Amino acid sequence: MNLLLTITSTIHDWLFDIMPVGAASFVEMLLIALAYLTVFAVAGLYLVLLERKVAAWFQLRYGPNRVGPAGMFQTMADAIKLVSKEMYGTNRADKFLYNLAPYFPIVTALLAMAVIPFSEQFQAFDINIGIFFLLAVSSIGVIGILLGGWASNNKYSLIGAMRSGLQVVSYELSVGLSLLTMVVLTGSLQLSEIIELQKNGWLIVQGHIPAIIAFIIFMIAGTAETNRAPFDLVEAESELGAGFHTEYSGMKFAYFFLAEFINMFIISCIAVIVFFGGWLSPFGITDEITWFPSVLWFLGKVLVMVFLMMWFRWTFPRLRVDQLLNLEWKYLLPINLFNLVLMAVVVWLGWTITY
């Protein structure tokens, strides 16, 4: 990634040469925001395409194959369609909250992406409380779903929003505890430092059985927190029409739809960073090759995690509400608490694997 570092350094030096310090810093922040918005939009569009292709592969049928080569531009055509659609809403909706709600999932997803280290040089905001920041930001997104469901003045939307609230509050515990288990192993909340600690081996290997258990629980709870099948009671079509976004259309609907796929991407990124070495190559294959873009290793691992979450969707049937809550409170949470103590014992006794 030396090329990326050279480009960013050149732009930085050029801006500070032609502008005052304050103006140059402001323009630099705007350029960074534009770069992340571009990554956000492209990732969202092509994750939707990947979902359709994976679904077609599992169901032995053709996926999108008309717009562009092999259907590559199908989701772009869908985005143009959504932009051009009429915005409508119910007469008795709370207009302000109804219009405000779709921005919460989008903004929180962007905030979360800002601290994700795609490579050693490609990270907008490297803070020493990275995992804590991600947990805090991810808990805000549900506010948009609650507001949208309530403000729509639709009983199906309200039921979907209430389900989302109880689901996110429940499964955030397991997400947080599984990550806390790995924090006990690493002794750090900083994402870049956690990756650096894995130069001698991925944490899922260094942490023995507790790390494997933490990974399994994190993927289950992360899938539930993003409201994806088999935990998609929030937008169960057979029961609620479309759930919390029943009364949304056009780009407002697209915001909710896009945020779900970006949140899936973010959960996959966190799993790769905390358990599978982030941008580091397996067994140090290319870590010493300066010209090889380490971001490719990161994105490759993330795509594997995304595929795993899509595999869940097309394999398991939707859970009932009682099954959803039983899984968390009777099984995942007690296992997580025991696993946290077990990891503390492993670290205390010095049983972690080092190379």
CSV table of C-alpha atoms in Angstrom, one decimal:
chain,number,residue,atom,x,y,z
A,1,MET,CA,0.0,0.0,0.0
A,2,ASN,CA,3.0,2.3,-0.5
A,3,LEU,CA,1.2,3.7,-3.6
A,4,LEU,CA,-1.8,4.7,-1.4
A,5,LEU,CA,0.5,6.3,1.2
A,6,THR,CA,2.3,8.2,-1.6
A,7,ILE,CA,-1.0,9.5,-3.1
A,8,THR,CA,-2.4,10.7,0.3
A,9,SER,CA,0.9,12.3,1.3
A,10,THR,CA,1.1,14.1,-2.1
A,11,ILE,CA,-2.5,15.5,-1.7
A,12,HIS,CA,-1.8,16.4,1.9
A,13,ASP,CA,1.4,18.4,1.0
A,14,TRP,CA,-0.3,20.0,-2.0
A,15,LEU,CA,-3.3,21.2,0.0
A,16,PHE,CA,-1.2,22.7,2.8
A,17,ASP,CA,1.0,24.4,0.2
A,18,ILE,CA,-1.8,26.3,-1.6
A,19,MET,CA,-4.2,26.9,1.4
A,20,PRO,CA,-4.1,28.2,4.9
A,21,VAL,CA,-3.9,25.4,7.5
A,22,GLY,CA,-7.5,25.6,8.6
A,23,ALA,CA,-8.9,25.5,5.1
A,24,ALA,CA,-6.5,22.7,4.0
A,25,SER,CA,-7.6,20.6,7.0
A,26,PHE,CA,-11.3,21.2,6.2
A,27,VAL,CA,-10.8,20.2,2.5
A,28,GLU,CA,-8.8,17.1,3.6
A,29,MET,CA,-11.7,16.0,5.9
A,30,LEU,CA,-14.2,16.6,3.0
A,31,LEU,CA,-12.1,14.4,0.7
A,32,ILE,CA,-11.9,11.6,3.3
A,33,ALA,CA,-15.6,11.8,3.8
A,34,LEU,CA,-16.2,11.6,0.0
A,35,ALA,CA,-13.9,8.6,-0.2
A,36,TYR,CA,-15.8,6.8,2.6
A,37,LEU,CA,-19.2,7.7,1.0
A,38,THR,CA,-17.9,6.2,-2.3
A,39,VAL,CA,-16.8,3.0,-0.5
A,40,PHE,CA,-20.2,2.9,1.4
A,41,ALA,CA,-22.3,3.2,-1.8
A,42,VAL,CA,-20.2,0.8,-3.9
A,43,ALA,CA,-20.1,-1.8,-1.1
A,44,GLY,CA,-23.8,-1.5,-0.5
A,45,LEU,CA,-24.7,-1.9,-4.2
A,46,TYR,CA,-22.5,-4.9,-4.8
A,47,LEU,CA,-23.4,-6.7,-1.6
A,48,VAL,CA,-27.0,-6.6,-2.8
A,49,LEU,CA,-25.8,-8.1,-6.1
A,50,LEU,CA,-23.8,-10.8,-4.2
A,51,GLU,CA,-26.8,-11.6,-2.1
A,52,ARG,CA,-28.9,-12.3,-5.2
A,53,LYS,CA,-26.1,-14.3,-6.8
A,54,VAL,CA,-25.6,-16.4,-3.7
A,55,ALA,CA,-29.3,-17.0,-3.4
A,56,ALA,CA,-29.5,-18.1,-7.0
A,57,TRP,CA,-26.6,-20.5,-6.5
A,58,PHE,CA,-28.2,-22.1,-3.4
A,59,GLN,CA,-31.5,-22.4,-5.2
A,60,LEU,CA,-30.1,-23.7,-8.5
A,61,ARG,CA,-31.4,-20.9,-10.6
A,62,TYR,CA,-30.1,-17.8,-12.5
A,63,GLY,CA,-29.4,-14.7,-10.7
A,64,PRO,CA,-29.5,-11.2,-12.2
A,65,ASN,CA,-28.1,-11.5,-15.7
A,66,ARG,CA,-29.7,-8.8,-17.9
A,67,VAL,CA,-28.3,-5.4,-16.9
A,68,GLY,CA,-24.6,-5.3,-17.8
A,69,PRO,CA,-22.2,-8.2,-18.2
A,70,ALA,CA,-23.5,-11.1,-15.9
A,71,GLY,CA,-25.9,-8.7,-14.3
A,72,MET,CA,-23.1,-6.5,-12.8
A,73,PHE,CA,-25.1,-3.3,-13.1
A,74,GLN,CA,-28.5,-4.6,-11.9
A,75,THR,CA,-28.3,-3.0,-8.5
A,76,MET,CA,-27.3,0.3,-10.1
A,77,ALA,CA,-30.5,0.1,-12.2
A,78,ASP,CA,-32.4,-0.6,-9.0
A,79,ALA,CA,-30.8,2.4,-7.3
A,80,ILE,CA,-31.9,4.6,-10.2
A,81,LYS,CA,-35.4,3.2,-10.0
A,82,LEU,CA,-35.6,4.0,-6.3
A,83,VAL,CA,-34.3,7.5,-6.7
A,84,SER,CA,-37.0,8.2,-9.4
A,85,LYS,CA,-39.9,6.7,-7.3
A,86,GLU,CA,-42.5,8.9,-5.7
A,87,MET,CA,-42.2,9.6,-2.0
A,88,TYR,CA,-45.4,8.8,-0.2
A,89,GLY,CA,-46.5,8.4,3.5
A,90,THR,CA,-49.5,8.1,5.7
A,91,ASN,CA,-51.6,11.1,6.4
A,92,ARG,CA,-51.4,10.8,10.2
A,93,ALA,CA,-47.7,10.1,10.3
A,94,ASP,CA,-45.4,12.2,12.5
A,95,LYS,CA,-43.8,14.0,9.5
A,96,PHE,CA,-40.6,15.1,11.3
A,97,LEU,CA,-39.7,11.8,12.9
A,98,TYR,CA,-40.9,9.8,9.8
A,99,ASN,CA,-38.5,11.8,7.6
A,100,LEU,CA,-35.7,11.7,10.2
A,101,ALA,CA,-35.7,8.0,10.9
A,102,PRO,CA,-34.0,6.7,7.7
A,103,TYR,CA,-30.9,8.8,8.4
A,104,PHE,CA,-30.0,7.1,11.7
A,105,PRO,CA,-29.0,3.7,10.2
A,106,ILE,CA,-27.0,5.4,7.5
A,107,VAL,CA,-25.1,7.8,9.7
A,108,THR,CA,-24.3,5.2,12.3
A,109,ALA,CA,-23.0,2.8,9.7
A,110,LEU,CA,-20.8,5.6,8.3
A,111,LEU,CA,-19.5,6.3,11.8
A,112,ALA,CA,-18.6,2.7,12.3
A,113,MET,CA,-16.8,2.4,9.0
A,114,ALA,CA,-14.6,5.4,10.0
A,115,VAL,CA,-12.7,3.4,12.6
A,116,ILE,CA,-12.3,0.2,10.6
A,117,PRO,CA,-8.7,-0.4,9.5
A,118,PHE,CA,-8.9,-1.6,5.9
A,119,SER,CA,-5.1,-1.7,5.8
A,120,GLU,CA,-2.2,-0.2,7.7
A,121,GLN,CA,-2.6,3.1,5.9
A,122,PHE,CA,-6.3,3.1,5.1
A,123,GLN,CA,-8.1,4.0,8.3
A,124,ALA,CA,-9.8,7.4,8.8
A,125,PHE,CA,-9.9,7.4,12.6
A,126,ASP,CA,-7.6,5.2,14.8
A,127,ILE,CA,-8.7,5.6,18.4
A,128,ASN,CA,-7.6,3.7,21.5
A,129,ILE,CA,-11.2,2.7,22.3
A,130,GLY,CA,-12.1,1.4,18.8
A,131,ILE,CA,-14.2,-1.6,20.0
A,132,PHE,CA,-16.0,0.4,22.6
A,133,PHE,CA,-16.7,3.1,19.9
A,134,LEU,CA,-18.1,0.4,17.5
A,135,LEU,CA,-20.4,-1.0,20.2
A,136,ALA,CA,-21.6,2.4,21.2
A,137,VAL,CA,-22.3,3.5,17.7
A,138,SER,CA,-24.0,0.3,16.6
A,139,SER,CA,-26.5,0.6,19.4
A,140,ILE,CA,-27.7,4.0,18.0
A,141,GLY,CA,-28.9,2.6,14.6
A,142,VAL,CA,-32.0,0.9,16.2
A,143,ILE,CA,-33.3,4.3,17.1
A,144,GLY,CA,-34.0,4.9,13.4
A,145,ILE,CA,-36.0,1.7,13.2
A,146,LEU,CA,-38.0,2.5,16.4
A,147,LEU,CA,-38.7,6.1,15.2
A,148,GLY,CA,-39.7,4.9,11.7
A,149,GLY,CA,-42.0,2.2,12.9
A,150,TRP,CA,-43.7,4.4,15.5
A,151,ALA,CA,-43.9,7.6,13.3
A,152,SER,CA,-45.4,5.7,10.3
A,153,ASN,CA,-48.8,5.4,12.2
A,154,ASN,CA,-49.1,1.8,11.0
A,155,LYS,CA,-49.6,-1.1,13.3
A,156,TYR,CA,-47.5,-3.5,11.3
A,157,SER,CA,-44.6,-1.0,11.3
A,158,LEU,CA,-45.0,-0.5,15.0
A,159,ILE,CA,-44.9,-4.2,15.8
A,160,GLY,CA,-41.8,-4.6,13.6
A,161,ALA,CA,-40.1,-1.7,15.4
A,162,MET,CA,-40.9,-3.2,18.8
A,163,ARG,CA,-39.4,-6.5,17.7
A,164,SER,CA,-36.3,-4.8,16.5
A,165,GLY,CA,-35.9,-3.0,19.9
A,166,LEU,CA,-36.1,-6.2,22.0
A,167,GLN,CA,-33.9,-8.1,19.5
A,168,VAL,CA,-31.1,-5.6,19.3
A,169,VAL,CA,-31.1,-4.9,23.1
A,170,SER,CA,-31.0,-8.7,23.7
A,171,TYR,CA,-28.3,-9.7,21.2
A,172,GLU,CA,-26.1,-6.6,21.9
A,173,LEU,CA,-25.2,-8.3,25.1
A,174,SER,CA,-23.7,-11.4,23.3
A,175,VAL,CA,-21.9,-9.2,20.7
A,176,GLY,CA,-20.4,-7.1,23.5
A,177,LEU,CA,-19.4,-10.1,25.7
A,178,SER,CA,-17.8,-12.0,22.8
A,179,LEU,CA,-15.7,-9.0,21.9
A,180,LEU,CA,-14.9,-8.4,25.6
A,181,THR,CA,-13.6,-12.0,25.7
A,182,MET,CA,-11.1,-11.1,23.0
A,183,VAL,CA,-10.2,-7.9,24.7
A,184,VAL,CA,-9.2,-10.0,27.8
A,185,LEU,CA,-6.9,-11.9,25.4
A,186,THR,CA,-5.3,-8.9,23.7
A,187,GLY,CA,-5.5,-6.3,26.5
A,188,SER,CA,-6.4,-3.6,24.1
A,189,LEU,CA,-9.5,-1.9,22.6
A,190,GLN,CA,-7.5,-0.3,19.7
A,191,LEU,CA,-8.3,-2.1,16.4
A,192,SER,CA,-4.9,-1.4,14.8
A,193,GLU,CA,-3.1,-2.7,17.9
A,194,ILE,CA,-5.3,-5.9,17.9
A,195,ILE,CA,-4.2,-6.6,14.3
A,196,GLU,CA,-0.6,-6.0,15.1
A,197,LEU,CA,-0.8,-8.5,18.0
A,198,GLN,CA,-1.7,-11.1,15.4
A,199,LYS,CA,1.5,-11.0,13.4
A,200,ASN,CA,2.5,-14.3,15.2
A,201,GLY,CA,-0.9,-15.9,14.6
A,202,TRP,CA,-4.6,-15.2,14.4
A,203,LEU,CA,-6.4,-14.6,17.7
A,204,ILE,CA,-8.8,-17.4,17.0
A,205,VAL,CA,-5.8,-19.8,17.2
A,206,GLN,CA,-4.0,-18.0,20.0
A,207,GLY,CA,-7.0,-18.0,22.2
A,208,HIS,CA,-7.7,-21.7,22.1
A,209,ILE,CA,-11.3,-23.0,22.6
A,210,PRO,CA,-12.6,-19.8,24.2
A,211,ALA,CA,-11.7,-17.7,21.1
A,212,ILE,CA,-13.5,-20.2,18.9
A,213,ILE,CA,-16.6,-20.1,21.1
A,214,ALA,CA,-16.5,-16.3,21.1
A,215,PHE,CA,-16.3,-16.3,17.3
A,216,ILE,CA,-19.3,-18.6,16.9
A,217,ILE,CA,-21.4,-16.5,19.4
A,218,PHE,CA,-20.3,-13.3,17.7
A,219,MET,CA,-21.4,-14.4,14.3
A,220,ILE,CA,-24.8,-15.6,15.6
A,221,ALA,CA,-25.4,-12.5,17.6
A,222,GLY,CA,-24.1,-10.2,14.8
A,223,THR,CA,-26.5,-11.8,12.3
A,224,ALA,CA,-29.4,-11.2,14.8
A,225,GLU,CA,-28.3,-7.6,15.4
A,226,THR,CA,-28.4,-6.8,11.7
A,227,ASN,CA,-32.0,-8.2,11.5
A,228,ARG,CA,-31.0,-10.8,8.9
A,229,ALA,CA,-32.6,-14.2,8.4
A,230,PRO,CA,-33.2,-16.4,10.4
A,231,PHE,CA,-33.6,-13.5,12.8
A,232,ASP,CA,-35.6,-11.3,10.5
A,233,LEU,CA,-38.8,-11.1,12.5
A,234,VAL,CA,-38.5,-7.3,12.3
A,235,GLU,CA,-39.5,-7.4,8.6
A,236,ALA,CA,-41.3,-10.7,8.4
A,237,GLU,CA,-43.2,-10.4,5.1
A,238,SER,CA,-45.6,-13.2,5.9
A,239,GLU,CA,-46.7,-11.5,9.1
A,240,LEU,CA,-46.0,-7.8,8.9
A,241,GLY,CA,-46.1,-6.9,5.1
A,242,ALA,CA,-42.6,-5.4,5.3
A,243,GLY,CA,-42.2,-4.6,8.9
A,244,PHE,CA,-40.9,-1.3,10.2
A,245,HIS,CA,-40.4,0.2,6.7
A,246,THR,CA,-43.9,-0.7,5.3
A,247,GLU,CA,-44.8,2.9,4.8
A,248,TYR,CA,-41.5,4.0,3.2
A,249,SER,CA,-40.8,4.3,-0.5
A,250,GLY,CA,-38.1,5.6,-2.8
A,251,MET,CA,-34.8,6.7,-1.3
A,252,LYS,CA,-36.1,6.5,2.3
A,253,PHE,CA,-36.7,2.8,1.8
A,254,ALA,CA,-33.4,2.5,0.1
A,255,TYR,CA,-31.6,4.0,3.1
A,256,PHE,CA,-33.0,1.2,5.4
A,257,PHE,CA,-32.3,-1.4,2.8
A,258,LEU,CA,-28.7,-0.2,2.2
A,259,ALA,CA,-28.0,0.1,5.9
A,260,GLU,CA,-28.8,-3.6,6.5
A,261,PHE,CA,-26.1,-4.7,4.0
A,262,ILE,CA,-23.5,-2.2,5.2
A,263,ASN,CA,-24.1,-3.4,8.8
A,264,MET,CA,-23.5,-7.0,7.6
A,265,PHE,CA,-20.3,-5.7,6.0
A,266,ILE,CA,-19.3,-4.0,9.3
A,267,ILE,CA,-20.0,-7.1,11.4
A,268,SER,CA,-17.9,-9.1,9.0
A,269,CYS,CA,-15.1,-6.5,9.2
A,270,ILE,CA,-15.1,-6.7,13.0
A,271,ALA,CA,-14.9,-10.5,12.9
A,272,VAL,CA,-11.9,-10.4,10.5
A,273,ILE,CA,-10.1,-7.8,12.6
A,274,VAL,CA,-10.7,-9.4,16.0
A,275,PHE,CA,-10.4,-13.1,15.1
A,276,PHE,CA,-8.6,-13.4,11.7
A,277,GLY,CA,-5.7,-10.9,11.6
A,278,GLY,CA,-7.3,-8.1,9.7
A,279,TRP,CA,-5.2,-7.1,6.7
A,280,LEU,CA,-2.4,-9.5,7.6
A,281,SER,CA,-1.9,-12.4,5.2
A,282,PRO,CA,-2.2,-16.0,6.5
A,283,PHE,CA,1.2,-17.4,7.6
A,284,GLY,CA,2.9,-14.1,6.6
A,285,ILE,CA,2.7,-15.0,2.9
A,286,THR,CA,2.8,-11.4,1.6
A,287,ASP,CA,3.5,-9.3,4.7
A,288,GLU,CA,7.1,-8.7,3.7
A,289,ILE,CA,6.1,-7.8,0.0
A,290,THR,CA,5.8,-4.0,0.2
A,291,TRP,CA,4.1,-3.6,-3.2
A,292,PHE,CA,1.3,-6.1,-2.5
A,293,PRO,CA,-1.9,-4.3,-1.4
A,294,SER,CA,-2.8,-5.7,2.0
A,295,VAL,CA,-6.4,-4.4,1.7
A,296,LEU,CA,-7.0,-7.3,-0.7
A,297,TRP,CA,-6.4,-9.8,2.1
A,298,PHE,CA,-8.7,-7.8,4.3
A,299,LEU,CA,-11.5,-7.7,1.7
A,300,GLY,CA,-11.1,-11.3,0.8
A,301,LYS,CA,-11.5,-12.4,4.4
A,302,VAL,CA,-14.5,-10.1,4.8
A,303,LEU,CA,-16.2,-11.6,1.7
A,304,VAL,CA,-15.8,-15.1,3.3
A,305,MET,CA,-17.6,-13.8,6.5
A,306,VAL,CA,-20.3,-12.1,4.3
A,307,PHE,CA,-20.8,-15.4,2.5
A,308,LEU,CA,-21.2,-17.2,5.8
A,309,MET,CA,-23.9,-14.8,6.9
A,310,MET,CA,-25.7,-15.2,3.5
A,311,TRP,CA,-25.4,-19.0,4.0
A,312,PHE,CA,-27.3,-18.6,7.2
A,313,ARG,CA,-30.1,-16.9,5.4
A,314,TRP,CA,-30.6,-19.5,2.8
A,315,THR,CA,-30.2,-22.5,5.1
A,316,PHE,CA,-32.2,-21.9,8.3
A,317,PRO,CA,-35.9,-21.1,8.7
A,318,ARG,CA,-37.1,-18.0,10.5
A,319,LEU,CA,-37.3,-18.3,14.2
A,320,ARG,CA,-40.4,-17.5,16.3
A,321,VAL,CA,-40.1,-14.6,18.8
A,322,ASP,CA,-40.0,-17.0,21.8
A,323,GLN,CA,-37.3,-19.0,20.1
A,324,LEU,CA,-35.3,-15.9,19.3
A,325,LEU,CA,-35.3,-14.7,23.0
A,326,ASN,CA,-34.7,-18.2,24.4
A,327,LEU,CA,-31.6,-18.6,22.2
A,328,GLU,CA,-30.1,-15.4,23.6
A,329,TRP,CA,-31.2,-15.4,27.3
A,330,LYS,CA,-31.1,-19.2,28.0
A,331,TYR,CA,-28.1,-20.3,25.9
A,332,LEU,CA,-25.9,-17.6,24.3
A,333,LEU,CA,-25.7,-15.3,27.4
A,334,PRO,CA,-24.8,-18.0,29.9
A,335,ILE,CA,-22.3,-19.6,27.5
A,336,ASN,CA,-20.7,-16.2,26.9
A,337,LEU,CA,-20.4,-15.4,30.6
A,338,PHE,CA,-18.7,-18.8,31.2
A,339,ASN,CA,-16.5,-18.3,28.2
A,340,LEU,CA,-15.4,-14.9,29.4
A,341,VAL,CA,-14.3,-16.4,32.7
A,342,LEU,CA,-12.6,-19.3,30.9
A,343,MET,CA,-10.6,-16.8,28.7
A,344,ALA,CA,-9.5,-14.9,31.8
A,345,VAL,CA,-8.2,-18.2,33.3
A,346,VAL,CA,-6.4,-19.1,30.1
A,347,VAL,CA,-4.7,-15.7,30.0
A,348,TRP,CA,-3.9,-15.8,33.7
A,349,LEU,CA,-2.2,-19.2,33.4
A,350,GLY,CA,-0.4,-18.1,30.2
A,351,TRP,CA,-1.8,-20.9,28.0
A,352,THR,CA,-2.2,-18.7,24.9
A,353,ILE,CA,-0.4,-19.9,21.8
A,354,THR,CA,2.6,-17.9,20.7
A,355,TYR,CA,4.9,-18.5,17.7
